[in-house]
Coordinates of C-alpha atoms and ligand atoms in Angstrom, one line a residue:
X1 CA 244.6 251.9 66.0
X2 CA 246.9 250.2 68.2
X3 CA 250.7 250.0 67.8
X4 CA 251.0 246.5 69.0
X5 CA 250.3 244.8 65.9
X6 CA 253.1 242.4 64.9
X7 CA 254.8 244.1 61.8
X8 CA 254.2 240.9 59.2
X9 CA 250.4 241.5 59.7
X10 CA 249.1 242.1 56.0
X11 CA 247.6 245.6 56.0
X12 CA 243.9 244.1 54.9
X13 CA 243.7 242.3 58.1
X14 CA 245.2 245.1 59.9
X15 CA 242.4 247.5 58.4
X16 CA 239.5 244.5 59.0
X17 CA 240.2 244.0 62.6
X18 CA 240.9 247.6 63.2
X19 CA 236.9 248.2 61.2
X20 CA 235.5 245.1 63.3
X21 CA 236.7 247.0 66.9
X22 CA 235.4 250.5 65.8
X23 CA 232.0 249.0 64.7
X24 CA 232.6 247.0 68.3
X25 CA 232.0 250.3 69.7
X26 CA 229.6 252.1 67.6
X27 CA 227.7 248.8 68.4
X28 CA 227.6 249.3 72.0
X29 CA 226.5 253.3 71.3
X30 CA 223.6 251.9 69.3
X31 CA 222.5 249.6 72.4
X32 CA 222.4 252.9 74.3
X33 CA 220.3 254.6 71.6
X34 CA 218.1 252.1 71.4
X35 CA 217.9 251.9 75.1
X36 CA 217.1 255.8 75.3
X37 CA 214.0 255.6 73.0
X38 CA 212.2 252.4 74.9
X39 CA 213.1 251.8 78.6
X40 CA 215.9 254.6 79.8
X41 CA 214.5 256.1 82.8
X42 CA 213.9 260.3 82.5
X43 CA 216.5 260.5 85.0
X44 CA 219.8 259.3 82.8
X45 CA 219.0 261.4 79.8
X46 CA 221.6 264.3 80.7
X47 CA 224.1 261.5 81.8
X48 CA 223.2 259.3 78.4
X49 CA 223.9 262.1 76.3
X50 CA 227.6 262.4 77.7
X51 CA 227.9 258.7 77.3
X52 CA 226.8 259.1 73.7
X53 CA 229.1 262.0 72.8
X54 CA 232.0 259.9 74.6
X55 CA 231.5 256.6 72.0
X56 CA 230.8 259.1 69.2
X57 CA 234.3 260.9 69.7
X58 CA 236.3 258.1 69.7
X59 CA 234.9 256.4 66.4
X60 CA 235.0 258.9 64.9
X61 CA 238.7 259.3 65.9
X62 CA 238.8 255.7 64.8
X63 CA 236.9 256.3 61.8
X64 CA 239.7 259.4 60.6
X65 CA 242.7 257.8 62.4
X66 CA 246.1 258.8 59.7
X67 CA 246.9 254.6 60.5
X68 CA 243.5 253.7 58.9
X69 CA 244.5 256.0 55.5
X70 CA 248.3 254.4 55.5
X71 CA 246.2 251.1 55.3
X72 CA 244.1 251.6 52.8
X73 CA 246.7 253.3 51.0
X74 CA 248.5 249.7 51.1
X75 CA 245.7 247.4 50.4
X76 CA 245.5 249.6 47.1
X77 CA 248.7 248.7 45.9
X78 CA 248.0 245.4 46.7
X79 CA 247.6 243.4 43.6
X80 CA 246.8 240.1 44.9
X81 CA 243.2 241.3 46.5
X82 CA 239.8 239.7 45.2
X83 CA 237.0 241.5 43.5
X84 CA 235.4 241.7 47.0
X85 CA 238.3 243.3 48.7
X86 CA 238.3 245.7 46.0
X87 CA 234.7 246.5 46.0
X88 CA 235.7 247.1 50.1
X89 CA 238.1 249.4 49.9
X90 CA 236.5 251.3 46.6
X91 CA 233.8 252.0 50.1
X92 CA 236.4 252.6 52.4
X93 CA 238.5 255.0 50.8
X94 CA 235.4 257.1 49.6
X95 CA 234.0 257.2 53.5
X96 CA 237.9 257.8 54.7
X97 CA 238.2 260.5 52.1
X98 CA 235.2 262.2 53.0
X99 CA 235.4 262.2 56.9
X100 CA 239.0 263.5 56.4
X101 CA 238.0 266.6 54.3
X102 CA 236.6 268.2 56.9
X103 CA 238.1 270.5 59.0
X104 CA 237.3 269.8 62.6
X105 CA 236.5 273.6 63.1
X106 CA 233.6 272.8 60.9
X107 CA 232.6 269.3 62.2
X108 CA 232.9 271.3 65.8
X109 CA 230.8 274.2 64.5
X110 CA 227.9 272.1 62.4
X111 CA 227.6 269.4 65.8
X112 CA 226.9 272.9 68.0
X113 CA 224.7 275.1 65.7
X114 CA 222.4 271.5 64.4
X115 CA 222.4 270.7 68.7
X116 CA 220.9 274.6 69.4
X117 CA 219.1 274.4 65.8
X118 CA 217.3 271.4 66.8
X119 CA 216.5 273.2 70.1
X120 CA 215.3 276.5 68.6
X121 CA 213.1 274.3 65.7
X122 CA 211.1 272.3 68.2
X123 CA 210.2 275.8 69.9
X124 CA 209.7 277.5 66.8
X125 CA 207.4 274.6 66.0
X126 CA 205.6 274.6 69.5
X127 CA 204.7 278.3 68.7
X128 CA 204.1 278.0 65.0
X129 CA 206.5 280.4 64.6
X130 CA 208.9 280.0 61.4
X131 CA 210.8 283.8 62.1
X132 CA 212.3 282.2 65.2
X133 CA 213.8 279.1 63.2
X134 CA 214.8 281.2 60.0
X135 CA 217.9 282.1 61.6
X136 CA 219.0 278.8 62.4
X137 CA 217.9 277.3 59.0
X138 CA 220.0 279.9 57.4
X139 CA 223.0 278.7 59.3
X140 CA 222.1 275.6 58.7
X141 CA 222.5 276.5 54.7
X142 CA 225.3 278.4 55.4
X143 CA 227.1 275.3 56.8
X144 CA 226.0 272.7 54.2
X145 CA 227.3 274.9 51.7
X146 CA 230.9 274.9 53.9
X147 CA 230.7 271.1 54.1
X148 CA 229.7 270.6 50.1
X149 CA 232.5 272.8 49.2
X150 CA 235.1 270.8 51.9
X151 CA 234.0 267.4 50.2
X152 CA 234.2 268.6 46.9
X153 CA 231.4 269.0 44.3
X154 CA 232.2 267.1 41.4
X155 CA 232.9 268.3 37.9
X156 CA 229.8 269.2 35.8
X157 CA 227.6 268.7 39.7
X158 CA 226.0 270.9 42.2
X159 CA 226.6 271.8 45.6
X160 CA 224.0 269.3 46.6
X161 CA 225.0 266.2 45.1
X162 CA 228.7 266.7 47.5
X163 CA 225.7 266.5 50.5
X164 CA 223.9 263.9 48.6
X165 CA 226.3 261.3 49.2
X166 CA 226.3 261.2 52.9
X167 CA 223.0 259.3 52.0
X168 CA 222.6 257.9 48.8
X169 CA 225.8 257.8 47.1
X170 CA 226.1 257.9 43.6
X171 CA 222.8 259.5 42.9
X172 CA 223.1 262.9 41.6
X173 CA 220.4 266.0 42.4
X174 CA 220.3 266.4 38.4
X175 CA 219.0 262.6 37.7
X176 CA 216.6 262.7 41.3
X177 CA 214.9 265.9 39.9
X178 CA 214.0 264.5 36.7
X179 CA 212.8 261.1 37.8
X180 CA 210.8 263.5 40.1
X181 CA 209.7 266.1 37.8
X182 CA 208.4 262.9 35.7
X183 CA 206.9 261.5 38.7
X184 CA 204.7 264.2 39.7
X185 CA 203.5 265.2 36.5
X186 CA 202.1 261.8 36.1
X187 CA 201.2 261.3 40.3
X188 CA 199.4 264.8 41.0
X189 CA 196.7 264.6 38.1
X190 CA 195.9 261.4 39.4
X191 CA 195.6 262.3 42.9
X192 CA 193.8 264.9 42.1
X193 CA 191.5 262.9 40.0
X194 CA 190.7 260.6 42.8
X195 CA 190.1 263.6 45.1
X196 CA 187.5 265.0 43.3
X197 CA 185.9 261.7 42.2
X198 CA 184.3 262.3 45.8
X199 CA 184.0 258.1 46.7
X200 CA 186.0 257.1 49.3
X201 CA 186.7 253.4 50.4
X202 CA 184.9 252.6 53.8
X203 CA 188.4 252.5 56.2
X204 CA 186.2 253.5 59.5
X205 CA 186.7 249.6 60.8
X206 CA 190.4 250.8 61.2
X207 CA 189.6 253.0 63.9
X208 CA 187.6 250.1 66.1
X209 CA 189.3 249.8 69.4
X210 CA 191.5 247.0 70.3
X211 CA 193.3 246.5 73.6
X212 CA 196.9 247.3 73.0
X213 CA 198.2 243.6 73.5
X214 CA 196.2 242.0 71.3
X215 CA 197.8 244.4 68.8
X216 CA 200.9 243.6 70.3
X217 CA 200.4 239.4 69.5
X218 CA 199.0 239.7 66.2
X219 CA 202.0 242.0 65.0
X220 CA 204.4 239.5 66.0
X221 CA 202.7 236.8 64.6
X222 CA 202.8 238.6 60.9
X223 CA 206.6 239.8 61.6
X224 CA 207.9 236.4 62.6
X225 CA 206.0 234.4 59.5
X226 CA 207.7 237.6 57.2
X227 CA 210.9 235.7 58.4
X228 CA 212.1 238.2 61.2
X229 CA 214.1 236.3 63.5
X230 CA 213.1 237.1 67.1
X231 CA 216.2 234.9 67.9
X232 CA 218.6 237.6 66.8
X233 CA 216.0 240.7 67.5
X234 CA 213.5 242.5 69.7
X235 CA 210.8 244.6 68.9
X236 CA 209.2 247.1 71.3
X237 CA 207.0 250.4 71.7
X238 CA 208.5 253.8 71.5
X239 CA 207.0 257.3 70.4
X240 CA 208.8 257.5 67.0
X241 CA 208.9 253.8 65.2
X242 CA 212.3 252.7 64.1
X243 CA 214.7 249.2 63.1
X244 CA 218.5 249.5 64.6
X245 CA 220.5 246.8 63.1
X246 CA 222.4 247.3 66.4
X247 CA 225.3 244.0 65.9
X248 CA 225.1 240.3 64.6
X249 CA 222.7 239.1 65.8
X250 CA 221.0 241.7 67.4
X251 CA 218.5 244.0 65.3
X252 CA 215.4 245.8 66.6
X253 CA 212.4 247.2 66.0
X254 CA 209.9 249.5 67.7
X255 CA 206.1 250.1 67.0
X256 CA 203.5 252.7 68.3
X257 CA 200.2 251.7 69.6
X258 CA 197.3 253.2 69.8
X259 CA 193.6 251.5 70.7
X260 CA 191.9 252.9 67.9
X261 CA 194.4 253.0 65.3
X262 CA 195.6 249.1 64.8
X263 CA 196.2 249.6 61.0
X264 CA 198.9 252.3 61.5
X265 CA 200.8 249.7 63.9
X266 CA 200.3 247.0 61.4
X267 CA 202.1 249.2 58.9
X268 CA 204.1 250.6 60.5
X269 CA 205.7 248.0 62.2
X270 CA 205.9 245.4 58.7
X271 CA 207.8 248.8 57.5
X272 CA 210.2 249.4 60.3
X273 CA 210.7 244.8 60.1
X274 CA 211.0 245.3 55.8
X275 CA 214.3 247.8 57.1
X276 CA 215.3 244.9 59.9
X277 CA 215.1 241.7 57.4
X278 CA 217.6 243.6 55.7
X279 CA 219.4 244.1 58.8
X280 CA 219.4 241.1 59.6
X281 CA 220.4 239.3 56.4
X282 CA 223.5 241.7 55.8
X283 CA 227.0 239.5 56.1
X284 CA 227.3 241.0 59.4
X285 CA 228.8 237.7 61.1
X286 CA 231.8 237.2 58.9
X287 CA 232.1 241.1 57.6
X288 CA 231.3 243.5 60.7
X289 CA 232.4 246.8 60.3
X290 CA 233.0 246.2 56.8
X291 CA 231.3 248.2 53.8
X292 CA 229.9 244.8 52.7
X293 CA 227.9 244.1 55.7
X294 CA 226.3 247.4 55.5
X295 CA 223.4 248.6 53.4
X296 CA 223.9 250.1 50.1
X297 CA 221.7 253.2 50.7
X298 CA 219.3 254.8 53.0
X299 CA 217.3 254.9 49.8
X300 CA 217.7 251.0 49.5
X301 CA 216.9 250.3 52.9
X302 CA 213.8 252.2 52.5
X303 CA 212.7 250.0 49.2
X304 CA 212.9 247.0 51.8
X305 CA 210.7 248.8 54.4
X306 CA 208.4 250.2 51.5
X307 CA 208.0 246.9 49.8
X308 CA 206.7 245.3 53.1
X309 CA 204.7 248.1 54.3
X310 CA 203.1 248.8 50.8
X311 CA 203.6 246.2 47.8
X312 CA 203.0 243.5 50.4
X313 CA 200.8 244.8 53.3
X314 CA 198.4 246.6 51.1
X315 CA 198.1 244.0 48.2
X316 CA 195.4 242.2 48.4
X317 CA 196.8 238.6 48.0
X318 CA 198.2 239.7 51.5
X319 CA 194.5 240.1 53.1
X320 CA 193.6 237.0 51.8
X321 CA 195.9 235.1 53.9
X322 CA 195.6 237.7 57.2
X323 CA 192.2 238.4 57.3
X324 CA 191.2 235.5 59.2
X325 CA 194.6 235.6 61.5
X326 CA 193.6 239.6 62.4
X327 CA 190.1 238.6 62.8
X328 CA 190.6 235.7 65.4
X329 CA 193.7 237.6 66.6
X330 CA 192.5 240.9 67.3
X331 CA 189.1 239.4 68.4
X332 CA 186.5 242.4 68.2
X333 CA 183.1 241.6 67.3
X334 CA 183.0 244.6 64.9
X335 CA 186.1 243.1 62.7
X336 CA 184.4 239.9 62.3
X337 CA 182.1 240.5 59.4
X338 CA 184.5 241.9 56.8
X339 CA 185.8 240.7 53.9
X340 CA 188.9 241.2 51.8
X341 CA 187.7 243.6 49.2
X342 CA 186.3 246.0 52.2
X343 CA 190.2 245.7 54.0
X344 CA 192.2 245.6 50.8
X345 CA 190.2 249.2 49.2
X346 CA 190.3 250.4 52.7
X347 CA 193.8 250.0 53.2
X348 CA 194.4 251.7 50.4
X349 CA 192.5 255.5 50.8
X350 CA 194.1 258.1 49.4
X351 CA 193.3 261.4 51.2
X352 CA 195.6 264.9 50.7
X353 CA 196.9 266.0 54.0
X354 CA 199.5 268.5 55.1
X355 CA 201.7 266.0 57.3
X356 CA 204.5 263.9 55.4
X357 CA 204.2 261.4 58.2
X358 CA 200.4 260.4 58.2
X359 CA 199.7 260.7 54.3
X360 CA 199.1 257.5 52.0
X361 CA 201.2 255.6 49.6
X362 CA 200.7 257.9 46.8
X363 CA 200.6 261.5 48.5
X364 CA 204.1 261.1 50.2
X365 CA 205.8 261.3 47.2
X366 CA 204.8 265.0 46.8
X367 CA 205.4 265.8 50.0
X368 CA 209.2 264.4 49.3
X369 CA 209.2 266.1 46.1
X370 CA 208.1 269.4 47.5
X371 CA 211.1 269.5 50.1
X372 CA 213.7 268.0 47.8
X373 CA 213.2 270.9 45.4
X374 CA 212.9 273.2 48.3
X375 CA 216.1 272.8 49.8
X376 CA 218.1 272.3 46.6
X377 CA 216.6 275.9 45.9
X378 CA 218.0 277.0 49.2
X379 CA 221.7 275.7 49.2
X380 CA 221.8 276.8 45.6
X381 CA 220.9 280.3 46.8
X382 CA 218.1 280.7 44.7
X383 CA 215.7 280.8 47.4
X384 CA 216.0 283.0 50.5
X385 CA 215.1 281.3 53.6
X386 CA 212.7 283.9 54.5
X387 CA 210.4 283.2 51.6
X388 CA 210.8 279.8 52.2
X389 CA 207.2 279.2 53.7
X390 CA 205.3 281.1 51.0
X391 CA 207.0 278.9 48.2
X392 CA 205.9 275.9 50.6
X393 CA 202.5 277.0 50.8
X394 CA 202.3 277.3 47.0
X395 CA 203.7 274.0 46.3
X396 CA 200.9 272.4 49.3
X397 CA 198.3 274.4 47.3
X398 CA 199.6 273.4 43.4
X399 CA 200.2 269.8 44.3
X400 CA 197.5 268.4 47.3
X401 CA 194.9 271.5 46.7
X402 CA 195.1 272.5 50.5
X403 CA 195.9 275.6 52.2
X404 CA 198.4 275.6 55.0
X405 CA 196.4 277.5 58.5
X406 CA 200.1 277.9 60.1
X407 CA 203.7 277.1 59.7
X408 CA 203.5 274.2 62.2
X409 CA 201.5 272.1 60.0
X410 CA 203.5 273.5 57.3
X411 CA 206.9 274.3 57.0
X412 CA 207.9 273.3 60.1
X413 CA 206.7 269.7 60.7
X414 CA 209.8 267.8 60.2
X415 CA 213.1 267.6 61.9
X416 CA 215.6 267.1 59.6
X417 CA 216.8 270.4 58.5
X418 CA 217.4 271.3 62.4
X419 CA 219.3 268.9 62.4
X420 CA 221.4 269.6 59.6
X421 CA 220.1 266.9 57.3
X422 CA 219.6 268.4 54.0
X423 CA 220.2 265.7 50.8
X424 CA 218.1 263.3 53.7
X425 CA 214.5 263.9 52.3
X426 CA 214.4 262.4 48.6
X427 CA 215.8 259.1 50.1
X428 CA 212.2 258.3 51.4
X429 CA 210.7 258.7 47.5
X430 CA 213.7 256.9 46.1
X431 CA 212.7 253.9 48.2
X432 CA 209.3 253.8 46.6
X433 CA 210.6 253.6 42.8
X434 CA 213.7 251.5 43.8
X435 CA 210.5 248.8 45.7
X436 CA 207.9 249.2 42.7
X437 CA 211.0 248.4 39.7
X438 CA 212.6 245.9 41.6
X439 CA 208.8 244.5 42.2
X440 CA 208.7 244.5 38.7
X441 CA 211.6 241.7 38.5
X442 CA 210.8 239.8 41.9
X443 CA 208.0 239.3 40.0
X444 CA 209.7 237.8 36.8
X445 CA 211.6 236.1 39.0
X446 CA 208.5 234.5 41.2
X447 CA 205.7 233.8 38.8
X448 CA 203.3 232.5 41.5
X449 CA 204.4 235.5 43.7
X450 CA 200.8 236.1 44.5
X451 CA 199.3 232.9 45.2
X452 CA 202.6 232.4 47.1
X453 CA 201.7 236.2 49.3
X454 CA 198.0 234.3 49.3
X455 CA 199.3 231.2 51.2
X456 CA 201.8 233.5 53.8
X457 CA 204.5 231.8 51.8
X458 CA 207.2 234.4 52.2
X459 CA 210.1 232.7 51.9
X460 CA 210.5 232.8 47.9
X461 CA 210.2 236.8 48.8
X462 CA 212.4 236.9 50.9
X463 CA 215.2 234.2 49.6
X464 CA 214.7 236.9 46.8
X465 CA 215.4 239.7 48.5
X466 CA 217.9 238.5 50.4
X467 CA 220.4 237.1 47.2
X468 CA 219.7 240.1 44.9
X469 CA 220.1 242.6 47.7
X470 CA 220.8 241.8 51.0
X471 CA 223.9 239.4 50.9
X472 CA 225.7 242.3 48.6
X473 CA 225.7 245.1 51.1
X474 CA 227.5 248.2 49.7
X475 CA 229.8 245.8 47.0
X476 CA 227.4 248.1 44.5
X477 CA 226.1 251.6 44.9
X478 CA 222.2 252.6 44.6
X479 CA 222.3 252.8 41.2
X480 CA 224.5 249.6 40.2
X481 CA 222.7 247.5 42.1
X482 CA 218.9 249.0 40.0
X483 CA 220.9 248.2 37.3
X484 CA 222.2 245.0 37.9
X485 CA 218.8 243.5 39.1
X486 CA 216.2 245.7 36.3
X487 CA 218.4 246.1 33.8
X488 CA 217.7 250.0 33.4
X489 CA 218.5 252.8 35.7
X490 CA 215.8 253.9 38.1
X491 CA 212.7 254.8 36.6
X492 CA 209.4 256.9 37.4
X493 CA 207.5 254.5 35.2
X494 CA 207.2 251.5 37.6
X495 CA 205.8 253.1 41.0
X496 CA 203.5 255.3 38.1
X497 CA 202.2 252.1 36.8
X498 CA 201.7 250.4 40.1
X499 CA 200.0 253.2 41.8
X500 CA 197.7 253.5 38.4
X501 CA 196.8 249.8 38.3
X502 CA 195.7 249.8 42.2
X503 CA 194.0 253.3 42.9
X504 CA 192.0 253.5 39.4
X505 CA 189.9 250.4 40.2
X506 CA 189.7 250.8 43.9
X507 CA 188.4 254.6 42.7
X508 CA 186.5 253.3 40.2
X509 CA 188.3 256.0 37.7
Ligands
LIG1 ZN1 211.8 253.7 56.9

């Protein structure tokens, strides 16, 4: 914060123009991000990640700055502020509270152990070798609990809802576990029904070969008519697919391609574009740097990515308007004799597996539920991080009927708890029931929703999508803003019904 502001300045445009130059240069750390994961030469890694750390410091400086709490402060007091303004600083003063209640030994001390822990876990993982991660996943533990107690865990709460908030705020462990509990006891009879009904849609036309740029055309194509705006974005190739909503204007995608495996781009890149039409319909031009341009979750932000991967891309109104596009589009002989009904049930095979990342629609859930109840066992301290990979065995065995051959393909397949990310995983599930109930009013809302999906009309979607969520940013919280637009808090019922009412008749059960 600079002290060269004239005194008379009111303290709300003091604390917006101070917000608009932090997020100037988180902005530009993005861009550098971004840069690292697509085009970045080998060569300037070790000289990117100083450059990183650099930006990082100094927001965060920003971020913590006593100026920045004095201004708040003021704006409080401030009677004559709109409803926005207060719904602004009600953001600010809970992401200023929270960044201050750290001590910097422990910020210092969680940055170094997640760096090494992220180091030791993508060894440990090489090797399949969960005794040389357990150390680092107990510090890991150790420190969550550190930063839960620092931020405070709220009266009648748990350790893990302090952590929770870092992701989806608002939500509490206790109300996740038993939408999830309620969840899986409808979800894993089903899958299992469906597993042992021994049919399985024909998907083997997903793995024909096509050359990597006709892919490339055909993606872009469905992206730009879901409204993307290629004006005000990019969208590239790198190893991991994700959307960085990097400034205004500026918001970009990445897809992986592979010759034999054109359906996985497809979804995969209408997921990480469902996350960037958010990005890009956020206030961001007026508001950047303020808690109203930005999203209201990670949970949110993964209902828009889930509802275009999923409710749209695997509905069948959606193959009868790109069936003929991918056909001329894609151009291999083999494609050009199948119809909607053979793409519509083969998109939608659901097939146990032991990796998060490549399961179906309905699987994931139970690989989210399996790890949310995991760690909350493990910062609670009623599970010991050395018997962590026999109680993940048991849950792979109870819940997808598989046995785990070794911990790479069990235990250790993700990332996020080397990096310190525990509170991260149920944000992926809540995405799926906050998409199926708000489905539940887009359709209410758009009675001709499928002939509308049928005709690649997807304006009414996303005009939708854009008033009731979008344009709000974080003016409500996760739940408010469920509320607000169903009526009722979030529900299992609606992703239960939806998944029932596609997978029984595509099974036949
Ligand atoms: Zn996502």
């Amino acid at each position: 914060m600079s002290d060269t502001q004239p005194s008379d300045t009111a303290p709300y445009d003091e604390l917006r123009r101070s917000l608009r130059e932090t997020a100037t240069l988180a902005s530009a750390a993005a861009v550098l991000g971004w840069d690292q994961e697509t085009y970045m030469p080998p060569g300037a890694a070790a000289f990117r990640g100083e450059q990183m750390a650099a930006l990082s410091a100094i927001v965060h400086e920003r971020h913590t700055a006593p100026r920045v709490g004095e201004l708040i402060a003021a704006c409080e007091a401030d009677a004559s502020l709109d409803d926005e303004a207060a719904a602004s600083l009600r953001a600010l003063r809970r992401d200023y509270d929270r960044a201050t209640r750290l001590p910097t030994s422990l910020v210092r001390a969680f940055a170094q152990t997640t760096s090494r822990a992220m180091h030791a876990w993508r060894e440990a993982r090489e090797r399949s070798d969960f005794g040389a991660f357990a150390p680092w996943l107990q510090e890991v533990v150790d420190l969550n609990r550190e930063r839960a107690q620092a931020f405070g865990i709220p009266a009648g709460g748990e350790a893990y809802d302090a952590l929770l908030e870092d992701y989806e705020p608002g939500m509490t462990a206790a109300e996740i576990r038993r939408t999830f509990d309620a969840l899986r006891a409808g979800l894993a009879p089903l899958i299992r029904e469906i597993a042992s009904n021994g049919r399985r849609p024909d998907d083997a036309w997903q793995r024909t070969p096509v050359p990597v740029d006709r892919q490339v055309g055909f993606n872009r194509w469905v992206v730009e008519r879901m409204g993307f705006d290629f004006q005000a974005g990019r969208m590239d190739v790198s190893a991991h697919p994700f959307c960085e909503g990097i400034a205004p204007g500026d918001v970009r995608i990445t897809t992986r391609y592979r010759d034999d495996a054109w359906a996985d781009a497809l979804s995969s890149t209408m997921h990480e574009a469902g996350h960037a039409l958010y990005e890009q319909n956020l206030p961001k031009a007026e508001r950047f740097g303020q808690p109203l341009a930005e999203a209201a979750s990670m949970g949110i932000h993964e209902s828009q990515s889930r509802t275009w991967e999923n409710l749209v891309g695997r509905s069948r109104p959606f193959w009868e308007w790109a069936l003929p596009e991918m056909q001329r589009a894609l151009g291999e002989p083999a494609l050009q004799a199948l119809d909607v009904e053979t793409v519509y049930r083969g998109m939608n095979v659901v097939q146990p597996g032991l990796i998060r990342v490549e399961s179906d629609e309905a699987t994931y859930n139970l690989h989210i539920m399996l790890r949310f109840d995991l760690e909350r066992a493990l910062l609670a301290g009623d599970l010991a991080v050395a018997d962590l990979p026999a109680a993940w065995n048991d849950r792979v065995r109870d819940d997808l009927g598989l046995e785990v051959p070794d911990d790479a393909q069990g235990v250790l397949q993700d990332i996020h708890w080397s990096m310190g990310a525990i509170g991260y995983f149920p944000t992926y599930t809540l995405g799926n029931l906050y998409a199926a109930q708000f489905w539940t009013a887009i359709r209410d809302a758009l009675p001709d929703l499928d002939g509308q999906l049928r005709r690649g009309e997807f304006a009414p979607l996303t005009g939708w999508l854009r008033e009731n969520i979008h344009a709000h940013g974080r003016r409500y919280t996760a739940p408010e803003l469920c509320r607000r637009i169903t009526g009722r808090p979030l529900g299992h019922e609606p992703l239960l019904e939806y998944l029932e009412g596609k997978l029984r008749p595509v099974y036949g059960i």
